């Protein structure tokens, strides 16, 4: 989908990386290494995306870190397109409709950092029908051509893992419409 809007595959990779998790920041060499591209090629795309106002940058020592500019008027639409391109919308729709009492869903691992490695790690909190989850995961994997790993936790288990830092980074994808006291935000 994004490939048809943007002529540069490198530009699409950068947008996917920085717009999937808008809190992520990356520097030139990190992006070049992760994408297996020359720093010059990545630099020219970063400059163009920055000039268009889609990326913001900040100096950190000798490095410049880039991030999605959340104040850009097209930010919500681009982030939505990135999530749809990766199949996140379909994953969540399937899970929410069929799995029982889902309270919150998190994206963790590489995708939470904005890296499309082909393996999507999801943490699901609530009373989940695990047999149905296995079936849905297999069907969704075929549809989006990516592997999905799921971890089902109770609220208490989530809190313990959060306290230990073993679920970082994480990106909240969905939350049930419950009163704040019903599900504390870890």
PDB file of N, CA and C in Angstrom, residues 23-105:
ATOM      1  N   UNK A  23       7.185   7.026  19.244  1.00  0.00           N
ATOM      2  CA  UNK A  23       8.109   7.425  20.302  1.00  0.00           C
ATOM      3  C   UNK A  23       9.535   6.959  20.028  1.00  0.00           C
ATOM      4  N   UNK A  24       9.711   6.133  19.002  1.00  0.00           N
ATOM      5  CA  UNK A  24      11.055   5.636  18.706  1.00  0.00           C
ATOM      6  C   UNK A  24      11.882   6.711  18.007  1.00  0.00           C
ATOM      7  N   UNK A  25      13.182   6.622  18.232  1.00  0.00           N
ATOM      8  CA  UNK A  25      14.137   7.544  17.617  1.00  0.00           C
ATOM      9  C   UNK A  25      15.281   6.709  17.062  1.00  0.00           C
ATOM     10  N   UNK A  26      15.768   7.079  15.907  1.00  0.00           N
ATOM     11  CA  UNK A  26      16.866   6.342  15.281  1.00  0.00           C
ATOM     12  C   UNK A  26      17.848   7.313  14.661  1.00  0.00           C
ATOM     13  N   UNK A  27      19.094   6.894  14.618  1.00  0.00           N
ATOM     14  CA  UNK A  27      20.095   7.723  13.953  1.00  0.00           C
ATOM     15  C   UNK A  27      20.488   7.084  12.626  1.00  0.00           C
ATOM     16  N   UNK A  28      21.169   7.838  11.813  1.00  0.00           N
ATOM     17  CA  UNK A  28      21.504   7.461  10.444  1.00  0.00           C
ATOM     18  C   UNK A  28      22.175   6.100  10.359  1.00  0.00           C
ATOM     19  N   UNK A  29      23.244   5.895  11.086  1.00  0.00           N
ATOM     20  CA  UNK A  29      24.006   4.634  10.984  1.00  0.00           C
ATOM     21  C   UNK A  29      23.178   3.432  11.448  1.00  0.00           C
ATOM     22  N   UNK A  30      22.355   3.634  12.451  1.00  0.00           N
ATOM     23  CA  UNK A  30      21.481   2.561  12.935  1.00  0.00           C
ATOM     24  C   UNK A  30      20.511   2.139  11.827  1.00  0.00           C
ATOM     25  N   UNK A  31      19.899   3.112  11.185  1.00  0.00           N
ATOM     26  CA  UNK A  31      18.971   2.816  10.094  1.00  0.00           C
ATOM     27  C   UNK A  31      19.688   2.148   8.928  1.00  0.00           C
ATOM     28  N   UNK A  32      20.847   2.668   8.550  1.00  0.00           N
ATOM     29  CA  UNK A  32      21.611   2.100   7.441  1.00  0.00           C
ATOM     30  C   UNK A  32      21.970   0.644   7.745  1.00  0.00           C
ATOM     31  N   UNK A  33      22.408   0.373   8.967  1.00  0.00           N
ATOM     32  CA  UNK A  33      22.765  -0.989   9.361  1.00  0.00           C
ATOM     33  C   UNK A  33      21.544  -1.899   9.318  1.00  0.00           C
ATOM     34  N   UNK A  34      20.446  -1.465   9.923  1.00  0.00           N
ATOM     35  CA  UNK A  34      19.237  -2.291   9.984  1.00  0.00           C
ATOM     36  C   UNK A  34      18.648  -2.569   8.608  1.00  0.00           C
ATOM     37  N   UNK A  35      18.767  -1.625   7.704  1.00  0.00           N
ATOM     38  CA  UNK A  35      18.192  -1.781   6.369  1.00  0.00           C
ATOM     39  C   UNK A  35      19.190  -2.355   5.367  1.00  0.00           C
ATOM     40  N   UNK A  36      20.445  -2.524   5.775  1.00  0.00           N
ATOM     41  CA  UNK A  36      21.462  -3.035   4.862  1.00  0.00           C
ATOM     42  C   UNK A  36      21.694  -2.092   3.695  1.00  0.00           C
ATOM     43  N   UNK A  37      21.717  -0.804   3.987  1.00  0.00           N
ATOM     44  CA  UNK A  37      21.850   0.219   2.940  1.00  0.00           C
ATOM     45  C   UNK A  37      23.031   1.125   3.257  1.00  0.00           C
ATOM     46  N   UNK A  38      23.437   1.882   2.268  1.00  0.00           N
ATOM     47  CA  UNK A  38      24.543   2.815   2.483  1.00  0.00           C
ATOM     48  C   UNK A  38      24.043   4.014   3.291  1.00  0.00           C
ATOM     49  N   UNK A  39      24.891   4.560   4.161  1.00  0.00           N
ATOM     50  CA  UNK A  39      24.492   5.751   4.919  1.00  0.00           C
ATOM     51  C   UNK A  39      24.091   6.916   4.012  1.00  0.00           C
ATOM     52  N   UNK A  40      24.741   7.046   2.861  1.00  0.00           N
ATOM     53  CA  UNK A  40      24.401   8.127   1.928  1.00  0.00           C
ATOM     54  C   UNK A  40      22.980   8.016   1.410  1.00  0.00           C
ATOM     55  N   UNK A  41      22.561   6.802   1.088  1.00  0.00           N
ATOM     56  CA  UNK A  41      21.201   6.591   0.583  1.00  0.00           C
ATOM     57  C   UNK A  41      20.178   6.911   1.673  1.00  0.00           C
ATOM     58  N   UNK A  42      20.435   6.417   2.876  1.00  0.00           N
ATOM     59  CA  UNK A  42      19.526   6.677   3.988  1.00  0.00           C
ATOM     60  C   UNK A  42      19.500   8.170   4.307  1.00  0.00           C
ATOM     61  N   UNK A  43      20.657   8.811   4.303  1.00  0.00           N
ATOM     62  CA  UNK A  43      20.741  10.242   4.605  1.00  0.00           C
ATOM     63  C   UNK A  43      19.887  11.063   3.646  1.00  0.00           C
ATOM     64  N   UNK A  44      19.958  10.757   2.358  1.00  0.00           N
ATOM     65  CA  UNK A  44      19.184  11.548   1.392  1.00  0.00           C
ATOM     66  C   UNK A  44      17.684  11.396   1.641  1.00  0.00           C
ATOM     67  N   UNK A  45      17.237  10.204   2.017  1.00  0.00           N
ATOM     68  CA  UNK A  45      15.815   9.998   2.312  1.00  0.00           C
ATOM     69  C   UNK A  45      15.414  10.711   3.598  1.00  0.00           C
ATOM     70  N   UNK A  46      16.278  10.663   4.612  1.00  0.00           N
ATOM     71  CA  UNK A  46      15.997  11.375   5.861  1.00  0.00           C
ATOM     72  C   UNK A  46      15.874  12.880   5.626  1.00  0.00           C
ATOM     73  N   UNK A  47      16.744  13.405   4.783  1.00  0.00           N
ATOM     74  CA  UNK A  47      16.708  14.838   4.464  1.00  0.00           C
ATOM     75  C   UNK A  47      15.392  15.189   3.768  1.00  0.00           C
ATOM     76  N   UNK A  48      14.973  14.359   2.812  1.00  0.00           N
ATOM     77  CA  UNK A  48      13.725  14.637   2.092  1.00  0.00           C
ATOM     78  C   UNK A  48      12.502  14.531   3.012  1.00  0.00           C
ATOM     79  N   UNK A  49      12.489  13.509   3.860  1.00  0.00           N
ATOM     80  CA  UNK A  49      11.360  13.352   4.779  1.00  0.00           C
ATOM     81  C   UNK A  49      11.326  14.483   5.810  1.00  0.00           C
ATOM     82  N   UNK A  50      12.493  14.931   6.231  1.00  0.00           N
ATOM     83  CA  UNK A  50      12.565  16.062   7.166  1.00  0.00           C
ATOM     84  C   UNK A  50      12.107  17.345   6.493  1.00  0.00           C
ATOM     85  N   UNK A  51      12.526  17.553   5.247  1.00  0.00           N
ATOM     86  CA  UNK A  51      12.129  18.750   4.499  1.00  0.00           C
ATOM     87  C   UNK A  51      10.615  18.782   4.285  1.00  0.00           C
ATOM     88  N   UNK A  52      10.002  17.606   4.161  1.00  0.00           N
ATOM     89  CA  UNK A  52       8.546  17.531   3.995  1.00  0.00           C
ATOM     90  C   UNK A  52       7.819  17.716   5.323  1.00  0.00           C
ATOM     91  N   UNK A  53       8.572  17.781   6.417  1.00  0.00           N
ATOM     92  CA  UNK A  53       7.978  17.982   7.732  1.00  0.00           C
ATOM     93  C   UNK A  53       7.474  16.710   8.384  1.00  0.00           C
ATOM     94  N   UNK A  54       7.767  15.538   7.780  1.00  0.00           N
ATOM     95  CA  UNK A  54       7.293  14.281   8.345  1.00  0.00           C
ATOM     96  C   UNK A  54       8.182  13.774   9.475  1.00  0.00           C
ATOM     97  N   UNK A  55       9.444  14.198   9.472  1.00  0.00           N
ATOM     98  CA  UNK A  55      10.384  13.790  10.512  1.00  0.00           C
ATOM     99  C   UNK A  55      10.916  15.006  11.246  1.00  0.00           C
ATOM    100  N   UNK A  56      11.154  14.818  12.513  1.00  0.00           N
ATOM    101  CA  UNK A  56      11.837  15.835  13.327  1.00  0.00           C
ATOM    102  C   UNK A  56      13.187  15.236  13.708  1.00  0.00           C
ATOM    103  N   UNK A  57      14.150  16.086  13.973  1.00  0.00           N
ATOM    104  CA  UNK A  57      15.470  15.584  14.353  1.00  0.00           C
ATOM    105  C   UNK A  57      15.980  16.374  15.547  1.00  0.00           C
ATOM    106  N   UNK A  58      16.852  15.732  16.291  1.00  0.00           N
ATOM    107  CA  UNK A  58      17.469  16.391  17.435  1.00  0.00           C
ATOM    108  C   UNK A  58      18.906  15.880  17.570  1.00  0.00           C
ATOM    109  N   UNK A  59      19.756  16.791  17.904  1.00  0.00           N
ATOM    110  CA  UNK A  59      21.175  16.477  18.077  1.00  0.00           C
ATOM    111  C   UNK A  59      21.378  15.838  19.442  1.00  0.00           C
ATOM    112  N   UNK A  60      22.051  14.685  19.467  1.00  0.00           N
ATOM    113  CA  UNK A  60      22.434  14.012  20.717  1.00  0.00           C
ATOM    114  C   UNK A  60      23.920  13.730  20.623  1.00  0.00           C
ATOM    115  N   UNK A  61      24.710  14.599  21.211  1.00  0.00           N
ATOM    116  CA  UNK A  61      26.166  14.444  21.071  1.00  0.00           C
ATOM    117  C   UNK A  61      26.560  14.661  19.628  1.00  0.00           C
ATOM    118  N   UNK A  62      27.221  13.651  19.079  1.00  0.00           N
ATOM    119  CA  UNK A  62      27.651  13.750  17.680  1.00  0.00           C
ATOM    120  C   UNK A  62      26.634  13.165  16.714  1.00  0.00           C
ATOM    121  N   UNK A  63      25.576  12.592  17.247  1.00  0.00           N
ATOM    122  CA  UNK A  63      24.572  11.946  16.394  1.00  0.00           C
ATOM    123  C   UNK A  63      23.307  12.792  16.303  1.00  0.00           C
ATOM    124  N   UNK A  64      22.640  12.635  15.184  1.00  0.00           N
ATOM    125  CA  UNK A  64      21.327  13.247  14.992  1.00  0.00           C
ATOM    126  C   UNK A  64      20.317  12.113  15.039  1.00  0.00           C
ATOM    127  N   UNK A  65      19.345  12.228  15.922  1.00  0.00           N
ATOM    128  CA  UNK A  65      18.288  11.214  16.049  1.00  0.00           C
ATOM    129  C   UNK A  65      17.041  11.736  15.351  1.00  0.00           C
ATOM    130  N   UNK A  66      16.418  10.865  14.576  1.00  0.00           N
ATOM    131  CA  UNK A  66      15.210  11.201  13.831  1.00  0.00           C
ATOM    132  C   UNK A  66      14.015  10.494  14.459  1.00  0.00           C
ATOM    133  N   UNK A  67      12.868  11.150  14.374  1.00  0.00           N
ATOM    134  CA  UNK A  67      11.616  10.584  14.859  1.00  0.00           C
ATOM    135  C   UNK A  67      10.477  11.118  14.009  1.00  0.00           C
ATOM    136  N   UNK A  68       9.347  10.447  14.086  1.00  0.00           N
ATOM    137  CA  UNK A  68       8.153  10.933  13.388  1.00  0.00           C
ATOM    138  C   UNK A  68       7.717  12.247  14.032  1.00  0.00           C
ATOM    139  N   UNK A  69       7.375  13.217  13.206  1.00  0.00           N
ATOM    140  CA  UNK A  69       6.896  14.494  13.726  1.00  0.00           C
ATOM    141  C   UNK A  69       5.397  14.376  13.969  1.00  0.00           C
ATOM    142  N   UNK A  70       5.034  14.174  15.232  1.00  0.00           N
ATOM    143  CA  UNK A  70       3.641  13.947  15.593  1.00  0.00           C
ATOM    144  C   UNK A  70       2.774  15.185  15.438  1.00  0.00           C
ATOM    145  N   UNK A  71       3.401  16.347  15.249  1.00  0.00           N
ATOM    146  CA  UNK A  71       2.619  17.568  15.057  1.00  0.00           C
ATOM    147  C   UNK A  71       2.232  17.785  13.590  1.00  0.00           C
ATOM    148  N   UNK A  72       2.776  16.968  12.696  1.00  0.00           N
ATOM    149  CA  UNK A  72       2.444  17.102  11.270  1.00  0.00           C
ATOM    150  C   UNK A  72       0.968  16.747  11.073  1.00  0.00           C
ATOM    151  N   UNK A  73       0.245  17.521  10.260  1.00  0.00           N
ATOM    152  CA  UNK A  73      -1.190  17.267  10.076  1.00  0.00           C
ATOM    153  C   UNK A  73      -1.509  15.876   9.523  1.00  0.00           C
ATOM    154  N   UNK A  74      -0.581  15.266   8.795  1.00  0.00           N
ATOM    155  CA  UNK A  74      -0.826  13.940   8.232  1.00  0.00           C
ATOM    156  C   UNK A  74      -0.349  12.803   9.128  1.00  0.00           C
ATOM    157  N   UNK A  75       0.201  13.132  10.292  1.00  0.00           N
ATOM    158  CA  UNK A  75       0.742  12.092  11.161  1.00  0.00           C
ATOM    159  C   UNK A  75      -0.263  10.983  11.470  1.00  0.00           C
ATOM    160  N   UNK A  76      -1.489  11.297  11.935  1.00  0.00           N
ATOM    161  CA  UNK A  76      -2.422  10.207  12.275  1.00  0.00           C
ATOM    162  C   UNK A  76      -2.731   9.297  11.084  1.00  0.00           C
ATOM    163  N   UNK A  77      -2.886   9.893   9.913  1.00  0.00           N
ATOM    164  CA  UNK A  77      -3.204   9.099   8.729  1.00  0.00           C
ATOM    165  C   UNK A  77      -2.026   8.226   8.320  1.00  0.00           C
ATOM    166  N   UNK A  78      -0.820   8.778   8.356  1.00  0.00           N
ATOM    167  CA  UNK A  78       0.361   7.988   7.986  1.00  0.00           C
ATOM    168  C   UNK A  78       0.598   6.856   8.982  1.00  0.00           C
ATOM    169  N   UNK A  79       0.419   7.130  10.262  1.00  0.00           N
ATOM    170  CA  UNK A  79       0.606   6.080  11.251  1.00  0.00           C
ATOM    171  C   UNK A  79      -0.439   4.977  11.048  1.00  0.00           C
ATOM    172  N   UNK A  80      -1.647   5.364  10.752  1.00  0.00           N
ATOM    173  CA  UNK A  80      -2.695   4.383  10.477  1.00  0.00           C
ATOM    174  C   UNK A  80      -2.351   3.553   9.242  1.00  0.00           C
ATOM    175  N   UNK A  81      -1.837   4.191   8.208  1.00  0.00           N
ATOM    176  CA  UNK A  81      -1.447   3.476   6.995  1.00  0.00           C
ATOM    177  C   UNK A  81      -0.322   2.489   7.278  1.00  0.00           C
ATOM    178  N   UNK A  82       0.633   2.886   8.094  1.00  0.00           N
ATOM    179  CA  UNK A  82       1.741   1.995   8.441  1.00  0.00           C
ATOM    180  C   UNK A  82       1.206   0.778   9.183  1.00  0.00           C
ATOM    181  N   UNK A  83       0.345   0.997  10.139  1.00  0.00           N
ATOM    182  CA  UNK A  83      -0.224  -0.133  10.887  1.00  0.00           C
ATOM    183  C   UNK A  83      -1.032  -1.044   9.981  1.00  0.00           C
ATOM    184  N   UNK A  84      -1.771  -0.459   9.059  1.00  0.00           N
ATOM    185  CA  UNK A  84      -2.545  -1.279   8.123  1.00  0.00           C
ATOM    186  C   UNK A  84      -1.619  -2.048   7.189  1.00  0.00           C
ATOM    187  N   UNK A  85      -0.554  -1.416   6.732  1.00  0.00           N
ATOM    188  CA  UNK A  85       0.394  -2.085   5.842  1.00  0.00           C
ATOM    189  C   UNK A  85       1.035  -3.287   6.529  1.00  0.00           C
ATOM    190  N   UNK A  86       1.243  -3.200   7.826  1.00  0.00           N
ATOM    191  CA  UNK A  86       1.839  -4.313   8.572  1.00  0.00           C
ATOM    192  C   UNK A  86       0.793  -5.319   9.042  1.00  0.00           C
ATOM    193  N   UNK A  87      -0.479  -5.027   8.822  1.00  0.00           N
ATOM    194  CA  UNK A  87      -1.535  -5.951   9.196  1.00  0.00           C
ATOM    195  C   UNK A  87      -1.999  -5.832  10.631  1.00  0.00           C
ATOM    196  N   UNK A  88      -1.537  -4.803  11.354  1.00  0.00           N
ATOM    197  CA  UNK A  88      -1.906  -4.655  12.768  1.00  0.00           C
ATOM    198  C   UNK A  88      -3.407  -4.477  12.936  1.00  0.00           C
ATOM    199  N   UNK A  89      -4.035  -3.784  12.017  1.00  0.00           N
ATOM    200  CA  UNK A  89      -5.474  -3.554  12.142  1.00  0.00           C
ATOM    201  C   UNK A  89      -6.250  -4.862  12.052  1.00  0.00           C
ATOM    202  N   UNK A  90      -5.834  -5.739  11.139  1.00  0.00           N
ATOM    203  CA  UNK A  90      -6.537  -7.020  10.989  1.00  0.00           C
ATOM    204  C   UNK A  90      -6.287  -7.942  12.179  1.00  0.00           C
ATOM    205  N   UNK A  91      -5.068  -7.925  12.683  1.00  0.00           N
ATOM    206  CA  UNK A  91      -4.745  -8.744  13.854  1.00  0.00           C
ATOM    207  C   UNK A  91      -5.660  -8.353  15.007  1.00  0.00           C
ATOM    208  N   UNK A  92      -5.722  -7.074  15.284  1.00  0.00           N
ATOM    209  CA  UNK A  92      -6.520  -6.607  16.423  1.00  0.00           C
ATOM    210  C   UNK A  92      -8.003  -6.867  16.227  1.00  0.00           C
ATOM    211  N   UNK A  93      -8.500  -6.605  15.029  1.00  0.00           N
ATOM    212  CA  UNK A  93      -9.921  -6.852  14.785  1.00  0.00           C
ATOM    213  C   UNK A  93     -10.266  -8.311  15.043  1.00  0.00           C
ATOM    214  N   UNK A  94      -9.432  -9.224  14.560  1.00  0.00           N
ATOM    215  CA  UNK A  94      -9.673 -10.653  14.766  1.00  0.00           C
ATOM    216  C   UNK A  94      -9.620 -11.010  16.236  1.00  0.00           C
ATOM    217  N   UNK A  95      -8.630 -10.513  16.927  1.00  0.00           N
ATOM    218  CA  UNK A  95      -8.449 -10.849  18.336  1.00  0.00           C
ATOM    219  C   UNK A  95      -9.600 -10.301  19.174  1.00  0.00           C
ATOM    220  N   UNK A  96      -9.929  -9.055  18.964  1.00  0.00           N
ATOM    221  CA  UNK A  96     -10.948  -8.404  19.782  1.00  0.00           C
ATOM    222  C   UNK A  96     -12.311  -9.079  19.606  1.00  0.00           C
ATOM    223  N   UNK A  97     -12.636  -9.445  18.381  1.00  0.00           N
ATOM    224  CA  UNK A  97     -13.957 -10.000  18.106  1.00  0.00           C
ATOM    225  C   UNK A  97     -14.143 -11.409  18.652  1.00  0.00           C
ATOM    226  N   UNK A  98     -13.068 -12.211  18.719  1.00  0.00           N
ATOM    227  CA  UNK A  98     -13.262 -13.639  18.917  1.00  0.00           C
ATOM    228  C   UNK A  98     -12.576 -14.267  20.124  1.00  0.00           C
ATOM    229  N   UNK A  99     -11.858 -13.524  20.903  1.00  0.00           N
ATOM    230  CA  UNK A  99     -11.021 -14.185  21.889  1.00  0.00           C
ATOM    231  C   UNK A  99     -11.493 -14.153  23.330  1.00  0.00           C
ATOM    232  N   UNK A 100     -12.622 -13.650  23.596  1.00  0.00           N
ATOM    233  CA  UNK A 100     -13.056 -13.614  24.983  1.00  0.00           C
ATOM    234  C   UNK A 100     -12.980 -12.209  25.543  1.00  0.00           C
ATOM    235  N   UNK A 101     -12.476 -12.099  26.757  1.00  0.00           N
ATOM    236  CA  UNK A 101     -12.455 -10.808  27.445  1.00  0.00           C
ATOM    237  C   UNK A 101     -11.052 -10.193  27.403  1.00  0.00           C
ATOM    238  N   UNK A 102     -10.719  -9.611  26.286  1.00  0.00           N
ATOM    239  CA  UNK A 102      -9.435  -8.929  26.134  1.00  0.00           C
ATOM    240  C   UNK A 102      -9.518  -7.557  26.800  1.00  0.00           C
ATOM    241  N   UNK A 103      -8.545  -7.258  27.665  1.00  0.00           N
ATOM    242  CA  UNK A 103      -8.537  -5.979  28.363  1.00  0.00           C
ATOM    243  C   UNK A 103      -7.569  -4.985  27.729  1.00  0.00           C
ATOM    244  N   UNK A 104      -6.406  -5.480  27.330  1.00  0.00           N
ATOM    245  CA  UNK A 104      -5.420  -4.603  26.694  1.00  0.00           C
ATOM    246  C   UNK A 104      -4.513  -5.463  25.815  1.00  0.00           C
ATOM    247  N   UNK A 105      -4.056  -4.873  24.709  1.00  0.00           N
ATOM    248  CA  UNK A 105      -3.133  -5.556  23.789  1.00  0.00           C
ATOM    249  C   UNK A 105      -1.921  -4.664  23.568  1.00  0.00           C
TER     250      UNK A 105
END
